[in-house]
């Protein structure tokens, strides 16, 4: 998706993925891995330096003007609930109906009807339309953000850390709402988060990002059952297990150091300074991101074409 250039900092580099209609791709990684940049580029809120973004047979990097405006209606975004995600001076009803005004697709009475419909759809009482964001809880505010994103009847939504700012008890409710809406409306999601446990609940497939690259992609079950990349193994080893006997056996893999700056990308495999399995080749040769076997994509020198590890990784539980 993004070009190589020695003059620019590559926040995201060589990223490639597809999302099937009606499905969810989870995008995970530490803060600074390039997840949000990827989401913004997919929506063309940021311009890629090269590459293509295909949506229903059209390369979005080649559209502009009215065509881009019409595509934008069908691709929406929900950000993390934060102080600036909603205008504190705008009522809930006004907020949810705002995209309909901006795109001039309905008159005021139709907007009022649609707003009430959307509020019911996301589990909010339509009688609250005149209230203001500060009168609601974080979970309710996030429902407003979802309702606003749905107002133009989109097909695709980028959910950028939509539950990260919420209490743990509320997170599951919002995820359940997103799953219900997806089934009901046939939505396609790109779900961006750093919490792998939550991503697992909602995603059909998961892509793991590290320092602007995707290092592994697989369906959720396969990724958790048999992570191939050492970074994925470390992330999964940090996820608590619900079964107490298994949780007692869980051995987190501790990675040394911090994720480097995109201005200072390591040579060879970008993960090599922190990789517990690093070999000499890793310091010099960039591992190819490839389909190691059907449906399993990985960038690691130690995974062969049958998905076997040439060097046995540490077990996730001992
Ligand atoms: Fe670790 Fe080498 Fe694989 Fe990179 S290529 S993840 S450094 S083993």
Tab-separated table of C-alpha atoms and ligand atoms in Angstrom:
chain	number	residue	atom	x	y	z
A	1	UNK	CA	0.000	0.000	0.000
A	2	UNK	CA	2.864	2.340	0.675
A	3	UNK	CA	5.974	3.016	-1.328
A	4	UNK	CA	9.493	2.614	-0.147
A	5	UNK	CA	11.399	5.867	-0.128
A	6	UNK	CA	14.570	6.734	1.676
A	7	UNK	CA	13.488	10.339	2.154
A	8	UNK	CA	10.327	9.691	4.151
A	9	UNK	CA	9.498	8.006	7.416
A	10	UNK	CA	7.427	4.960	6.612
A	11	UNK	CA	4.704	4.848	9.270
A	12	UNK	CA	3.232	1.923	7.337
A	13	UNK	CA	5.058	-0.040	4.671
A	14	UNK	CA	4.041	-2.796	2.267
A	15	UNK	CA	0.749	-3.476	4.049
A	16	UNK	CA	-1.663	-5.710	2.134
A	17	UNK	CA	-4.926	-7.340	3.191
A	18	UNK	CA	-8.442	-8.078	2.016
A	19	UNK	CA	-11.719	-8.079	3.941
A	20	UNK	CA	-14.649	-10.127	2.684
A	21	UNK	CA	-18.038	-8.439	2.556
A	22	UNK	CA	-19.944	-8.922	5.817
A	23	UNK	CA	-16.816	-10.038	7.709
A	24	UNK	CA	-14.469	-8.475	10.232
A	25	UNK	CA	-10.725	-8.164	10.017
A	26	UNK	CA	-9.121	-7.391	13.369
A	27	UNK	CA	-5.933	-5.327	13.201
A	28	UNK	CA	-3.805	-5.643	16.336
A	29	UNK	CA	-0.437	-4.502	17.549
A	30	UNK	CA	1.204	-2.288	20.141
A	31	UNK	CA	0.747	1.444	20.141
A	32	UNK	CA	2.956	2.832	17.356
A	33	UNK	CA	2.576	-0.221	15.109
A	34	UNK	CA	0.725	1.726	12.384
A	35	UNK	CA	-2.789	0.317	12.917
A	36	UNK	CA	-4.621	3.644	13.020
A	37	UNK	CA	-2.617	5.055	10.111
A	38	UNK	CA	-3.656	2.011	8.090
A	39	UNK	CA	-7.333	2.616	8.945
A	40	UNK	CA	-7.077	6.283	7.998
A	41	UNK	CA	-5.411	5.473	4.688
A	42	UNK	CA	-8.087	2.900	3.804
A	43	UNK	CA	-10.667	5.683	4.244
A	44	UNK	CA	-8.436	8.139	2.400
A	45	UNK	CA	-8.295	10.393	5.430
A	46	UNK	CA	-4.553	10.153	4.783
A	47	UNK	CA	-3.035	9.739	1.354
A	48	UNK	CA	-0.809	6.741	0.620
A	49	UNK	CA	2.434	7.470	-1.200
A	50	UNK	CA	1.795	4.472	-3.455
A	51	UNK	CA	-0.299	1.354	-3.780
A	52	UNK	CA	-4.033	0.829	-4.182
A	53	UNK	CA	-7.175	0.533	-2.078
A	54	UNK	CA	-9.910	-1.491	-3.743
A	55	UNK	CA	-13.541	-1.073	-2.757
A	56	UNK	CA	-16.188	-2.862	-4.825
A	57	UNK	CA	-14.037	-2.991	-7.930
A	58	UNK	CA	-12.811	0.614	-7.764
A	59	UNK	CA	-9.331	1.730	-6.796
A	60	UNK	CA	-10.046	4.499	-4.295
A	61	UNK	CA	-6.661	6.104	-4.879
A	62	UNK	CA	-7.870	7.094	-8.351
A	63	UNK	CA	-11.216	8.643	-7.396
A	64	UNK	CA	-11.823	12.217	-6.299
A	65	UNK	CA	-14.455	14.957	-6.335
A	66	UNK	CA	-18.086	13.793	-6.387
A	67	UNK	CA	-17.096	10.148	-6.831
A	68	UNK	CA	-14.953	10.213	-3.679
A	69	UNK	CA	-17.738	11.984	-1.794
A	70	UNK	CA	-20.216	9.281	-2.794
A	71	UNK	CA	-17.802	6.475	-1.784
A	72	UNK	CA	-17.179	8.233	1.543
A	73	UNK	CA	-20.869	7.929	2.395
A	74	UNK	CA	-20.507	4.187	2.293
A	75	UNK	CA	-17.299	4.026	4.347
A	76	UNK	CA	-17.519	5.342	7.880
A	77	UNK	CA	-15.365	5.429	10.989
A	78	UNK	CA	-15.921	5.156	14.739
A	79	UNK	CA	-13.065	6.410	16.908
A	80	UNK	CA	-12.297	5.825	20.558
A	81	UNK	CA	-14.709	7.604	22.942
A	82	UNK	CA	-12.794	10.709	23.986
A	83	UNK	CA	-13.469	14.296	24.936
A	84	UNK	CA	-13.331	15.406	21.298
A	85	UNK	CA	-15.195	12.517	19.631
A	86	UNK	CA	-18.498	14.397	20.203
A	87	UNK	CA	-19.218	18.116	20.134
A	88	UNK	CA	-20.211	18.947	23.738
A	89	UNK	CA	-22.463	21.775	22.567
A	90	UNK	CA	-24.412	19.662	20.078
A	91	UNK	CA	-27.408	17.616	21.236
A	92	UNK	CA	-27.386	13.868	20.681
A	93	UNK	CA	-30.122	14.047	18.054
A	94	UNK	CA	-28.325	16.819	16.172
A	95	UNK	CA	-25.040	14.865	16.321
A	96	UNK	CA	-26.531	11.672	14.920
A	97	UNK	CA	-28.344	13.530	12.134
A	98	UNK	CA	-25.380	15.745	11.181
A	99	UNK	CA	-24.007	13.507	8.361
A	100	UNK	CA	-27.483	13.545	6.746
A	101	UNK	CA	-27.373	17.352	6.722
A	102	UNK	CA	-23.795	17.489	5.436
A	103	UNK	CA	-24.601	15.123	2.574
A	104	UNK	CA	-27.997	16.821	2.027
A	105	UNK	CA	-29.819	13.514	1.712
A	106	UNK	CA	-32.914	14.331	3.780
A	107	UNK	CA	-35.110	17.175	5.040
A	108	UNK	CA	-35.420	18.041	8.748
A	109	UNK	CA	-38.564	15.958	9.423
A	110	UNK	CA	-37.069	12.884	7.726
A	111	UNK	CA	-33.856	13.436	9.699
A	112	UNK	CA	-35.805	13.466	12.979
A	113	UNK	CA	-37.491	10.159	12.062
A	114	UNK	CA	-34.179	8.611	11.010
A	115	UNK	CA	-32.439	9.794	14.196
A	116	UNK	CA	-35.131	8.151	16.356
A	117	UNK	CA	-34.769	4.948	14.320
A	118	UNK	CA	-30.973	4.983	14.705
A	119	UNK	CA	-31.180	5.630	18.439
A	120	UNK	CA	-33.460	2.619	18.864
A	121	UNK	CA	-31.115	0.551	16.682
A	122	UNK	CA	-28.124	1.197	18.965
A	123	UNK	CA	-30.130	0.758	22.180
A	124	UNK	CA	-30.633	4.429	23.107
A	125	UNK	CA	-33.970	5.925	24.116
A	126	UNK	CA	-35.112	8.311	21.329
A	127	UNK	CA	-36.531	10.582	24.037
A	128	UNK	CA	-32.911	11.475	24.888
A	129	UNK	CA	-32.375	13.211	21.531
A	130	UNK	CA	-32.311	16.641	23.168
A	131	UNK	CA	-29.734	15.651	25.790
A	132	UNK	CA	-26.045	16.544	25.545
A	133	UNK	CA	-23.023	14.191	25.552
A	134	UNK	CA	-21.957	15.047	29.136
A	135	UNK	CA	-25.304	13.698	30.398
A	136	UNK	CA	-24.439	10.192	29.167
A	137	UNK	CA	-21.983	7.466	30.178
A	138	UNK	CA	-18.962	6.461	28.058
A	139	UNK	CA	-20.800	3.406	26.710
A	140	UNK	CA	-23.833	5.506	25.749
A	141	UNK	CA	-21.612	8.100	24.060
A	142	UNK	CA	-20.005	5.345	22.035
A	143	UNK	CA	-23.488	4.218	20.959
A	144	UNK	CA	-24.026	7.774	19.661
A	145	UNK	CA	-20.810	7.507	17.653
A	146	UNK	CA	-22.009	4.207	16.194
A	147	UNK	CA	-25.459	5.661	15.380
A	148	UNK	CA	-23.824	8.641	13.649
A	149	UNK	CA	-21.631	6.298	11.605
A	150	UNK	CA	-24.728	4.326	10.566
A	151	UNK	CA	-26.778	7.360	9.581
A	152	UNK	CA	-25.708	7.273	5.926
A	153	UNK	CA	-26.308	3.527	5.647
A	154	UNK	CA	-22.660	2.528	5.084
A	155	UNK	CA	-21.334	-0.842	3.925
A	156	UNK	CA	-17.920	-0.618	5.564
A	157	UNK	CA	-16.882	0.794	8.947
A	158	UNK	CA	-13.422	1.292	10.387
A	159	UNK	CA	-13.688	0.821	14.160
A	160	UNK	CA	-10.565	2.468	15.545
A	161	UNK	CA	-10.075	1.391	19.174
A	162	UNK	CA	-13.849	1.760	19.715
A	163	UNK	CA	-13.857	0.202	23.176
A	164	UNK	CA	-10.411	1.065	24.552
A	165	UNK	CA	-11.616	3.999	26.658
A	166	UNK	CA	-14.577	2.117	28.155
A	167	UNK	CA	-14.850	0.215	31.434
A	168	UNK	CA	-14.245	-3.500	30.984
A	169	UNK	CA	-17.876	-4.239	31.968
A	170	UNK	CA	-19.133	-1.961	29.159
A	171	UNK	CA	-16.679	-3.147	26.497
A	172	UNK	CA	-18.464	-6.468	25.961
A	173	UNK	CA	-21.825	-4.687	25.583
A	174	UNK	CA	-20.468	-2.455	22.829
A	175	UNK	CA	-18.808	-5.409	21.086
A	176	UNK	CA	-22.114	-7.336	21.255
A	177	UNK	CA	-23.911	-4.347	19.764
A	178	UNK	CA	-21.386	-4.180	16.906
A	179	UNK	CA	-21.805	-7.899	16.208
A	180	UNK	CA	-25.624	-7.596	16.202
A	181	UNK	CA	-25.515	-4.603	13.858
A	182	UNK	CA	-23.158	-6.442	11.527
A	183	UNK	CA	-25.525	-9.408	11.279
A	184	UNK	CA	-28.588	-7.230	10.839
A	185	UNK	CA	-27.162	-4.743	8.338
A	186	UNK	CA	-24.538	-6.881	6.570
A	187	UNK	CA	-21.720	-4.531	7.587
A	188	UNK	CA	-18.038	-5.111	6.931
A	189	UNK	CA	-15.620	-4.042	9.672
A	190	UNK	CA	-11.961	-3.230	10.070
A	191	UNK	CA	-11.635	-3.505	13.860
A	192	UNK	CA	-8.484	-1.853	15.188
A	193	UNK	CA	-7.410	-2.553	18.767
A	194	UNK	CA	-4.450	-3.406	20.943
A	195	UNK	CA	-6.498	-5.788	23.111
A	196	UNK	CA	-6.184	-9.171	21.447
A	197	UNK	CA	-8.843	-10.782	23.656
A	198	UNK	CA	-11.494	-8.320	22.461
A	199	UNK	CA	-10.359	-8.541	18.835
A	200	UNK	CA	-10.748	-12.307	19.007
A	201	UNK	CA	-14.416	-11.983	20.020
A	202	UNK	CA	-15.426	-9.972	16.990
A	203	UNK	CA	-12.977	-10.885	14.194
A	204	UNK	CA	-13.206	-13.543	11.508
A	205	UNK	CA	-9.586	-12.957	10.617
A	206	UNK	CA	-6.825	-11.157	12.488
A	207	UNK	CA	-3.811	-9.307	11.096
A	208	UNK	CA	-0.949	-8.574	13.486
A	209	UNK	CA	1.057	-5.391	12.879
A	210	UNK	CA	4.519	-4.525	14.090
A	211	UNK	CA	6.356	-1.331	13.247
A	212	UNK	CA	4.221	-0.533	10.214
A	213	UNK	CA	4.242	-4.040	8.727
A	214	UNK	CA	1.762	-6.895	8.900
A	215	UNK	CA	3.737	-9.836	10.282
A	216	UNK	CA	0.973	-12.456	10.408
A	217	UNK	CA	-2.632	-12.929	9.236
A	218	UNK	CA	-4.879	-15.905	9.912
A	219	UNK	CA	-8.415	-16.714	10.909
A	220	UNK	CA	-8.993	-15.991	14.587
A	221	UNK	CA	-9.175	-19.580	15.764
A	222	UNK	CA	-5.999	-20.646	13.919
A	223	UNK	CA	-4.101	-17.590	15.135
A	224	UNK	CA	-4.901	-18.294	18.782
A	225	UNK	CA	-4.476	-22.041	18.470
A	226	UNK	CA	-1.149	-21.962	16.639
A	227	UNK	CA	0.467	-18.515	16.288
A	228	UNK	CA	3.366	-18.739	13.832
A	229	UNK	CA	5.192	-15.442	14.291
A	230	UNK	CA	7.207	-14.929	17.495
A	231	UNK	CA	5.585	-11.519	17.988
A	232	UNK	CA	2.092	-13.027	17.738
A	233	UNK	CA	3.162	-15.724	20.181
A	234	UNK	CA	4.244	-13.060	22.663
A	235	UNK	CA	0.986	-11.102	22.275
A	236	UNK	CA	-1.149	-14.209	22.749
A	237	UNK	CA	0.882	-15.402	25.715
A	238	UNK	CA	-0.114	-12.178	27.494
A	239	UNK	CA	-3.858	-12.824	27.103
A	240	UNK	CA	-5.436	-14.270	30.273
A	241	UNK	CA	-7.247	-17.590	29.804
A	242	UNK	CA	-10.761	-18.005	31.261
A	243	UNK	CA	-10.160	-21.628	32.379
A	244	UNK	CA	-8.335	-21.461	35.765
A	245	UNK	CA	-6.272	-24.644	35.203
A	246	UNK	CA	-5.004	-23.314	31.862
A	247	UNK	CA	-4.474	-19.834	33.261
A	248	UNK	CA	-2.199	-21.274	35.975
A	249	UNK	CA	-0.030	-22.843	33.259
A	250	UNK	CA	0.157	-19.705	31.104
A	251	UNK	CA	3.719	-18.406	30.758
A	252	UNK	CA	3.826	-14.888	29.304
A	253	UNK	CA	6.675	-14.332	26.851
A	254	UNK	CA	8.299	-11.068	27.879
A	255	UNK	CA	9.729	-9.050	25.016
A	256	UNK	CA	12.795	-6.974	25.718
A	257	UNK	CA	12.770	-3.244	24.973
A	258	UNK	CA	10.187	-1.089	23.303
A	259	UNK	CA	8.883	-0.927	19.753
A	260	UNK	CA	11.464	1.223	17.848
A	261	UNK	CA	10.604	4.528	16.218
A	262	UNK	CA	9.529	4.329	12.549
A	263	UNK	CA	12.421	6.781	11.954
A	264	UNK	CA	14.843	4.125	13.081
A	265	UNK	CA	13.670	0.886	11.493
A	266	UNK	CA	15.975	-2.084	12.239
A	267	UNK	CA	17.692	-3.848	9.339
A	268	UNK	CA	16.481	-7.267	8.155
A	269	UNK	CA	13.457	-8.405	10.121
A	270	UNK	CA	12.100	-5.308	11.900
A	271	UNK	CA	11.289	-7.446	14.949
A	272	UNK	CA	14.821	-8.873	15.315
A	273	UNK	CA	16.062	-6.674	18.222
A	274	UNK	CA	13.221	-8.009	20.401
A	275	UNK	CA	12.755	-11.501	18.995
A	276	UNK	CA	13.463	-14.371	21.415
A	277	UNK	CA	14.269	-16.649	18.432
A	278	UNK	CA	16.500	-14.285	16.439
A	279	UNK	CA	19.064	-15.889	14.092
A	280	UNK	CA	21.948	-14.281	12.187
A	281	UNK	CA	19.958	-14.191	8.946
A	282	UNK	CA	17.218	-12.144	10.661
A	283	UNK	CA	19.567	-9.186	11.172
A	284	UNK	CA	20.304	-8.873	7.468
A	285	UNK	CA	17.525	-10.320	5.344
A	286	UNK	CA	13.947	-9.010	5.341
A	287	UNK	CA	11.629	-12.025	5.688
A	288	UNK	CA	9.078	-12.247	2.896
A	289	UNK	CA	5.432	-11.865	3.958
A	290	UNK	CA	3.946	-14.904	2.260
A	291	UNK	CA	1.175	-17.471	2.407
A	292	UNK	CA	3.069	-20.219	4.239
A	293	UNK	CA	0.114	-22.535	3.708
A	294	UNK	CA	-3.531	-21.943	2.753
A	295	UNK	CA	-4.987	-19.019	4.674
A	296	UNK	CA	-1.873	-18.487	6.854
A	297	UNK	CA	0.288	-15.487	5.986
A	298	UNK	CA	3.483	-14.807	7.912
A	299	UNK	CA	6.795	-12.960	7.635
A	300	UNK	CA	9.392	-15.010	9.505
A	301	UNK	CA	12.511	-16.884	8.365
A	302	UNK	CA	11.784	-19.658	10.826
A	303	UNK	CA	8.429	-20.747	9.409
A	304	UNK	CA	8.661	-23.168	6.485
A	305	UNK	CA	6.089	-23.636	3.726
A	306	UNK	CA	4.118	-26.163	5.747
A	307	UNK	CA	3.788	-23.702	8.614
A	308	UNK	CA	6.282	-25.670	10.700
A	309	UNK	CA	8.866	-23.851	12.743
A	310	UNK	CA	12.441	-24.581	11.758
A	311	UNK	CA	13.412	-23.642	15.288
A	312	UNK	CA	10.870	-24.716	17.862
A	313	UNK	CA	9.272	-21.652	19.489
A	314	UNK	CA	8.831	-21.520	23.219
A	315	UNK	CA	5.607	-23.222	24.228
A	316	UNK	CA	2.880	-20.772	25.223
A	317	UNK	CA	2.160	-22.760	28.367
A	318	UNK	CA	4.475	-25.057	30.255
B	1	LIG	FE1	12.323	-13.514	14.844
B	1	LIG	FE2	13.902	-13.902	12.765
B	1	LIG	FE3	11.358	-14.596	12.589
B	1	LIG	FE4	12.069	-12.035	12.644
B	1	LIG	S1	12.525	-13.499	11.046
B	1	LIG	S2	10.427	-12.955	13.769
B	1	LIG	S3	13.800	-12.074	14.039
B	1	LIG	S4	12.884	-15.481	13.962
